[in-house]
């Protein structure tokens, strides 16, 4: 072994050599030509290398154990603007007014327009339908004109458009409309010498970024069109060292075992390590790199159990997830190596469980701090998202289409990246209801406004004069602000600076990872876990489903009341000018006129008014009881639309 040479690319391949074949009697029986060397992961034959720890795997299953780098297909938004139809031919009763709409299909995705308001043979819609298309473009866009006759749907014809005919748009420029022939609507259409037509604008919008991940937790924000890509700001290097104390995932030959492999995703590049067979502490020692275009992006890493090796049972085994983590690049210090062991946390119907730990080496290198600072000032999304924004419903629907395309394409690779693996990495089930997530998001919202609530509580204690010395100091500071307003902004900025310096000593030393307490995974009961892992549509029946529905109605009722209270306060504000309450509106308008005269005439300086208002609000309790003042009383009596609600 010590005589075997070492080769590191870009070194040239080694020359083959002849090696003698010796028999038992040390007599030569021939020669064998070999090229033998020690290589690294950078070697071009590494992905086809045979590993000694997969000796128990044979046949075609060996392919499923090898490492692989996948690239997601380039995704485009396909916008179909259906304007109008012309000269439609309706079979049957010629006097019947047709109710026409258009169905559009691209692959397995089908969308439709609304029924045209023009009850004629020349209906208009002017409606956009959005699809996700992947390169290379194999599918045709199929549009079908349908007449809705009571419960029956009659096809008036269809047209097929290849995506290569679509206009490629990367700027917010108008797309010219074209007329397309509608054919195949039945015998009546075939007998005619002309065809019905559809007027449409069909474009591939490359100025958008096609989201296959969450908007706030994405690994890429670049536009589809390469000419709009910003320059790279650095390189992300990831070393997947290994894992430890993994839990058993299955049983083979009467023994519990785990065949683990790791998947990392950043941008369109997916990296899959080799599978280490029969090991609870696998060692991969593989390294991957990505170009970084935005520091706000997230690196996704997941570990899965390979269930497609020899001896696996079941007609269609799936690779279960052992654990997943996300690392946001903006939380990393540049040019620093992080070697850290991350806990692998998984949610199961029985509750949260630690599945083991994964050891990673991570470094984000940025050679130019100028480009890094410029990336923070650059818009997060491409310009088309701001000029022609998509609705939340459209983004959600298009993301589901993108996830379906990626699952289909990557599962057909060799070795395949399974559908369940792709869906887990992309959080395909993010939109499903979870009482745990609802409570966790509520806690996050409360924590986000914690500063405001604490400031209000502090001001309430000031009004009660619990600490007279503090009250006097606050009044003095208030007077300084009133008489020297130019000091307000510099003081606030210096205060923010000092808070940041004070918090620097508490800065996180390690990258963030999954937080069980933040996710409320440690306080969720068995019933909520069972509801979270329930299928959609629900597989439960009877009392269980009724109980969950009643609980959801109770939560929704509280949200309904809160929204109603907010609407009530907003309606009271608008009622000041609406004259629904003549007396309150007259009082408000008279106050506005009197205040304007006082301020403009200069009879009472504005600073004196501010001092009087501040001293009145912060007066000691001995000078007045704590009851609402006159403006609050007037505002509380303003009418709302609650009286008109059923």
XYZ file of C-alpha atoms in Angstrom, residues 183-581:
399
model
C -60.006 23.839 -33.785
C -61.632 20.482 -33.058
C -64.913 21.667 -31.605
C -67.062 18.966 -33.201
C -68.755 18.238 -36.524
C -70.181 21.737 -36.810
C -66.732 23.289 -36.696
C -65.261 20.816 -39.150
C -67.896 21.665 -41.768
C -67.067 25.360 -41.678
C -64.412 26.972 -43.818
C -63.112 29.160 -41.018
C -61.989 28.596 -37.438
C -62.807 30.333 -34.193
C -59.985 32.365 -32.682
C -58.533 33.203 -29.283
C -56.734 36.475 -28.641
C -53.991 35.937 -26.051
C -50.683 37.164 -24.720
C -48.357 34.283 -23.834
C -45.011 35.106 -22.260
C -42.279 33.448 -20.233
C -41.532 35.989 -17.500
C -37.839 35.679 -16.696
C -37.790 38.801 -14.526
C -39.261 36.908 -11.555
C -37.670 34.460 -9.180
C -39.605 31.196 -9.132
C -40.026 30.274 -5.481
C -39.700 26.589 -4.658
C -38.972 27.412 -0.993
C -40.494 29.731 1.551
C -40.227 33.435 0.731
C -38.609 34.205 4.102
C -36.445 31.085 4.203
C -35.012 30.614 0.718
C -31.606 29.640 -0.626
C -31.855 31.785 -3.752
C -33.542 35.026 -4.820
C -32.134 35.460 -8.324
C -34.315 36.040 -11.360
C -34.791 33.267 -13.905
C -33.141 35.275 -16.695
C -29.358 35.032 -16.285
C -28.764 38.560 -17.549
C -30.404 39.902 -14.372
C -28.204 37.974 -11.953
C -26.116 40.102 -9.570
C -22.400 39.347 -9.215
C -21.357 36.707 -6.705
C -20.275 38.083 -3.330
C -18.487 35.025 -1.969
C -18.210 31.263 -1.662
C -19.876 28.902 0.775
C -17.862 25.819 1.723
C -19.518 22.919 3.514
C -17.746 19.902 4.924
C -20.077 17.052 5.866
C -17.915 15.183 8.348
C -20.270 12.611 9.823
C -23.011 11.845 12.300
C -23.128 10.173 15.684
C -25.543 8.295 17.960
C -28.175 7.928 15.251
C -31.289 6.048 16.270
C -32.209 2.741 14.571
C -34.527 3.352 11.634
C -35.352 -0.203 10.474
C -34.657 -3.874 10.990
C -32.674 -6.071 8.599
C -31.955 -9.769 9.156
C -33.241 -9.495 12.707
C -30.960 -6.556 13.589
C -31.775 -2.881 13.985
C -29.757 -0.722 11.625
C -29.523 2.610 9.830
C -28.220 3.339 6.329
C -27.766 7.096 6.461
C -26.966 9.622 3.763
C -26.969 13.412 3.845
C -28.517 15.901 1.408
C -27.524 19.583 1.241
C -29.285 22.217 -0.860
C -28.309 25.770 -1.658
C -29.716 27.524 -4.707
C -30.263 25.169 -7.641
C -27.476 22.816 -6.536
C -28.259 19.699 -4.499
C -25.472 17.576 -2.998
C -26.079 14.012 -1.847
C -23.405 12.127 0.044
C -22.794 8.420 -0.288
C -24.759 6.020 1.891
C -22.919 4.507 4.831
C -24.435 1.076 5.419
C -25.119 -0.473 8.832
C -23.724 2.351 10.937
C -25.123 4.531 13.719
C -22.066 6.803 13.492
C -21.464 7.243 9.746
C -18.440 9.133 8.449
C -18.761 10.863 5.087
C -15.898 13.431 4.987
C -17.212 15.063 1.817
C -16.865 18.703 0.851
C -19.037 20.874 -1.381
C -18.943 24.507 -2.455
C -21.518 27.011 -3.702
C -21.340 30.535 -5.036
C -23.195 33.045 -2.860
C -25.197 35.922 -4.343
C -27.061 37.157 -1.260
C -26.189 36.857 2.457
C -29.858 36.551 3.479
C -30.065 33.076 1.949
C -30.344 29.792 3.862
C -28.462 26.496 3.560
C -30.656 23.398 3.955
C -29.189 20.135 5.279
C -31.068 16.894 5.914
C -30.209 13.306 6.829
C -32.266 10.388 5.514
C -32.311 6.628 5.864
C -31.768 4.733 2.597
C -34.549 2.159 2.221
C -33.687 1.078 -1.340
C -30.891 -1.375 -0.632
C -30.887 -5.177 -0.562
C -33.463 -6.864 1.593
C -35.848 -3.926 1.927
C -39.489 -4.875 2.261
C -42.572 -3.208 0.873
C -43.779 -2.445 -2.642
C -42.677 1.192 -2.558
C -40.359 1.929 0.376
C -39.682 5.545 1.253
C -36.575 7.164 2.708
C -37.646 8.573 6.104
C -36.126 11.760 7.448
C -33.755 11.479 10.386
C -33.417 15.222 10.885
C -33.085 18.558 9.116
C -31.538 21.926 9.862
C -31.276 25.365 8.302
C -28.324 27.752 8.518
C -28.756 31.377 7.466
C -25.577 32.780 5.951
C -26.079 36.280 7.348
C -25.658 34.856 10.879
C -22.133 33.648 10.044
C -18.992 35.706 10.423
C -17.190 35.904 7.109
C -13.898 34.089 6.581
C -14.371 32.069 9.762
C -14.512 28.276 9.973
C -17.351 26.846 12.051
C -16.881 23.258 13.198
C -19.972 22.345 15.114
C -22.104 19.373 16.057
C -25.783 20.054 15.392
C -28.582 18.124 17.111
C -30.967 16.309 14.783
C -34.536 16.898 15.951
C -37.489 15.139 14.358
C -41.218 15.431 14.911
C -43.056 12.144 15.266
C -46.657 11.229 16.128
C -45.444 10.345 19.609
C -43.751 13.737 20.065
C -40.388 15.399 19.514
C -37.344 13.148 19.528
C -33.597 13.652 19.241
C -32.391 11.420 16.395
C -28.654 12.002 16.819
C -26.074 14.647 15.913
C -24.356 15.730 12.697
C -20.842 17.175 12.517
C -20.306 19.929 9.964
C -17.506 22.277 8.961
C -18.770 25.527 7.479
C -17.161 28.652 6.068
C -18.562 31.659 4.229
C -15.775 33.470 2.412
C -16.300 36.952 0.974
C -13.207 38.497 -0.657
C -14.746 41.962 -0.948
C -16.576 43.675 1.884
C -17.675 46.366 -0.558
C -19.711 43.878 -2.591
C -21.055 42.360 0.633
C -22.290 45.759 1.845
C -23.745 46.494 -1.596
C -25.719 43.238 -1.412
C -27.481 44.488 1.738
C -28.567 47.679 -0.059
C -29.795 45.794 -3.137
C -33.517 44.839 -3.361
C -34.080 41.318 -2.075
C -36.341 40.269 -4.965
C -35.961 41.000 -8.680
C -37.596 44.225 -9.880
C -40.554 42.468 -11.493
C -41.767 41.446 -8.033
C -42.168 45.135 -7.183
C -43.348 46.506 -10.543
C -45.883 43.720 -11.248
C -46.270 41.993 -7.865
C -47.912 38.602 -7.527
C -50.574 38.003 -4.901
C -49.992 35.749 -1.910
C -52.431 33.223 -3.382
C -50.554 33.206 -6.704
C -47.177 32.732 -5.018
C -48.529 29.829 -2.958
C -50.094 28.132 -5.983
C -46.996 28.632 -8.129
C -44.758 27.293 -5.378
C -46.787 24.095 -5.241
C -46.349 23.748 -9.009
C -42.593 24.296 -8.708
C -42.282 21.679 -5.956
C -44.161 19.165 -8.100
C -41.845 19.774 -11.064
C -38.685 19.418 -8.959
C -39.938 16.220 -7.325
C -40.661 14.743 -10.761
C -37.356 15.769 -12.352
C -35.055 14.821 -9.469
C -36.763 11.476 -8.890
C -35.969 10.501 -12.485
C -32.204 11.106 -12.056
C -29.711 8.287 -11.484
C -29.446 7.644 -8.606
C -32.840 9.233 -7.946
C -33.436 11.853 -5.314
C -36.696 10.508 -3.963
C -39.897 12.525 -3.979
C -40.210 12.362 -0.194
C -36.638 13.661 0.174
C -37.219 16.595 -2.172
C -40.528 17.406 -0.504
C -38.947 17.338 2.962
C -36.088 19.629 1.931
C -38.534 22.096 0.320
C -41.107 21.955 3.163
C -43.838 20.781 0.817
C -46.377 20.455 3.660
C -45.816 23.940 5.074
C -49.421 25.075 4.434
C -51.103 22.296 6.433
C -52.787 23.236 9.708
C -50.875 22.656 12.911
C -52.122 23.845 16.331
C -48.529 23.792 17.575
C -47.357 26.130 14.798
C -50.337 28.423 15.367
C -49.443 28.811 19.045
C -45.736 29.202 18.258
C -46.401 31.962 15.706
C -48.638 33.728 18.222
C -45.839 33.597 20.783
C -43.428 34.978 18.175
C -45.791 37.880 17.478
C -46.126 38.654 21.179
C -42.354 38.531 21.571
C -41.893 40.841 18.552
C -44.097 43.567 20.114
C -42.638 42.921 23.562
C -40.661 46.170 23.435
C -43.806 48.224 22.837
C -45.774 46.520 25.580
C -42.912 46.883 28.045
C -42.560 50.582 27.179
C -46.281 51.078 27.805
C -46.061 49.282 31.171
C -43.074 51.441 32.115
C -44.964 54.620 31.186
C -47.937 53.421 33.240
C -45.699 53.076 36.291
C -44.412 56.607 35.649
C -47.989 57.904 35.659
C -48.609 56.255 39.037
C -45.556 57.924 40.651
C -44.295 54.749 42.266
C -40.772 56.186 42.190
C -40.856 59.998 42.557
C -37.144 60.411 41.725
C -37.603 58.575 38.427
C -40.710 60.666 37.666
C -38.832 63.921 38.210
C -36.017 62.704 35.940
C -38.500 61.752 33.201
C -40.197 65.163 33.423
C -36.826 66.930 33.166
C -35.911 64.859 30.118
C -39.288 65.624 28.580
C -38.781 69.364 29.068
C -35.328 69.133 27.478
C -36.855 67.396 24.473
C -39.568 70.065 24.169
C -37.230 73.056 24.410
C -34.321 71.498 22.518
C -35.941 69.291 19.847
C -32.748 69.223 17.791
C -31.246 66.850 20.382
C -33.962 64.202 20.010
C -32.675 62.385 16.945
C -28.962 62.360 17.933
C -29.897 61.129 21.415
C -31.967 58.254 20.025
C -29.194 57.273 17.633
C -26.551 57.315 20.385
C -28.891 55.288 22.587
C -29.319 52.661 19.853
C -25.546 52.574 19.371
C -24.910 52.011 23.073
C -27.511 49.225 23.203
C -25.811 47.513 20.265
C -22.397 47.774 21.908
C -23.810 46.397 25.159
C -25.424 43.448 23.346
C -22.194 42.642 21.476
C -20.887 40.673 24.432
C -24.025 38.493 24.246
C -23.642 37.787 20.546
C -24.157 34.142 19.473
C -20.890 32.235 19.194
C -22.284 29.340 17.155
C -24.678 29.135 14.208
C -28.348 28.899 15.029
C -30.161 25.574 14.951
C -33.609 24.158 15.645
C -35.078 25.567 18.865
C -37.462 23.167 20.604
C -38.805 25.790 23.016
C -39.454 28.318 20.254
C -41.358 25.641 18.317
C -43.319 24.679 21.472
C -42.366 21.073 20.754
C -41.739 20.417 24.443
C -45.207 21.534 25.574
C -47.427 19.909 22.932
C -49.770 17.181 24.108
C -50.479 13.867 22.384
C -53.777 15.025 20.874
C -52.148 18.004 19.137
C -49.373 15.762 17.784
C -51.986 13.395 16.396
C -53.769 16.302 14.704
C -50.547 17.649 13.216
C -49.678 14.304 11.629
C -53.207 13.683 10.377
C -53.576 13.402 6.616
C -55.366 15.906 4.406
C -58.258 15.242 3.945
C -58.510 13.943 7.491
C -58.467 10.209 8.118
C -60.288 10.648 11.443
C -64.013 10.227 11.940
C -66.666 10.639 14.584
C -65.997 12.253 17.946
C -62.304 12.970 17.293
C -63.032 14.994 14.180
C -65.931 16.796 15.911
C -63.737 17.689 18.879
C -61.018 19.132 16.631
C -63.542 21.103 14.648
C -65.029 22.585 17.830
C -61.564 23.526 19.085
C -60.748 25.196 15.776
C -64.056 27.073 15.923
C -63.187 28.284 19.423
C -59.789 29.577 18.280
C -61.302 31.169 15.183
C -63.963 32.827 17.360
C -61.287 34.536 19.459
C -59.516 35.743 16.318
C -62.866 36.987 14.956
C -63.526 39.018 18.092
C -60.012 40.512 18.027
C -60.379 41.533 14.381
C -63.767 43.043 15.168
C -62.286 45.109 18.019
C -59.565 46.455 15.713
C -62.177 47.310 13.083
C -64.232 49.114 15.747
C -61.333 51.397 16.679
C -60.674 52.174 13.020
C -64.336 53.009 12.403
C -64.366 55.366 15.382
C -61.435 57.237 13.866
C -63.178 57.653 10.499
C -66.411 58.632 12.253
C -64.825 61.940 13.279
C -65.514 63.295 9.776
C -68.512 61.182 8.738
C -71.183 63.098 10.722
C -72.785 59.854 11.857
C -72.798 61.465 15.296
